């Protein structure tokens, strides 16, 4: 998903910013489709990136999402000894 979204955004950017020929310009309908696909691609990038960070955090600390949710529900997240990951 992440690679596909990046590839689609690169193709859109290439055709939108770097193409000077009349053969690769978008017509009115394609402009709207490219805008919609850009929003979808950015959403997919954000979602996939957050999922990858969540999995990486779980692997690095050894604590899973359910354990973190239980600690948050019981208000014991402050007494946990896991260190947060700096971004």
Tab-separated table of N, CA, C and O in Angstrom, residues 5 27 40 76 78:
chain	number	residue	atom	x	y	z
A	5	UNK	N	1.066	3.840	-3.106
A	5	UNK	CA	0.659	5.235	-2.948
A	5	UNK	C	1.784	6.184	-3.357
A	5	UNK	O	1.547	7.192	-4.021
A	27	UNK	N	-7.195	16.156	-18.978
A	27	UNK	CA	-8.404	16.900	-19.328
A	27	UNK	C	-9.203	17.160	-18.050
A	27	UNK	O	-8.780	16.812	-16.950
A	40	UNK	N	-6.675	10.208	-1.652
A	40	UNK	CA	-6.685	8.815	-1.222
A	40	UNK	C	-5.263	8.317	-0.970
A	40	UNK	O	-5.004	7.620	0.021
A	76	UNK	N	-2.946	3.178	34.430
A	76	UNK	CA	-1.646	2.723	34.915
A	76	UNK	C	-0.547	2.950	33.891
A	76	UNK	O	0.536	2.409	34.032
A	78	UNK	N	1.054	5.636	33.413
A	78	UNK	CA	2.096	6.501	33.977
A	78	UNK	C	3.135	5.674	34.724
A	78	UNK	O	4.319	5.993	34.715
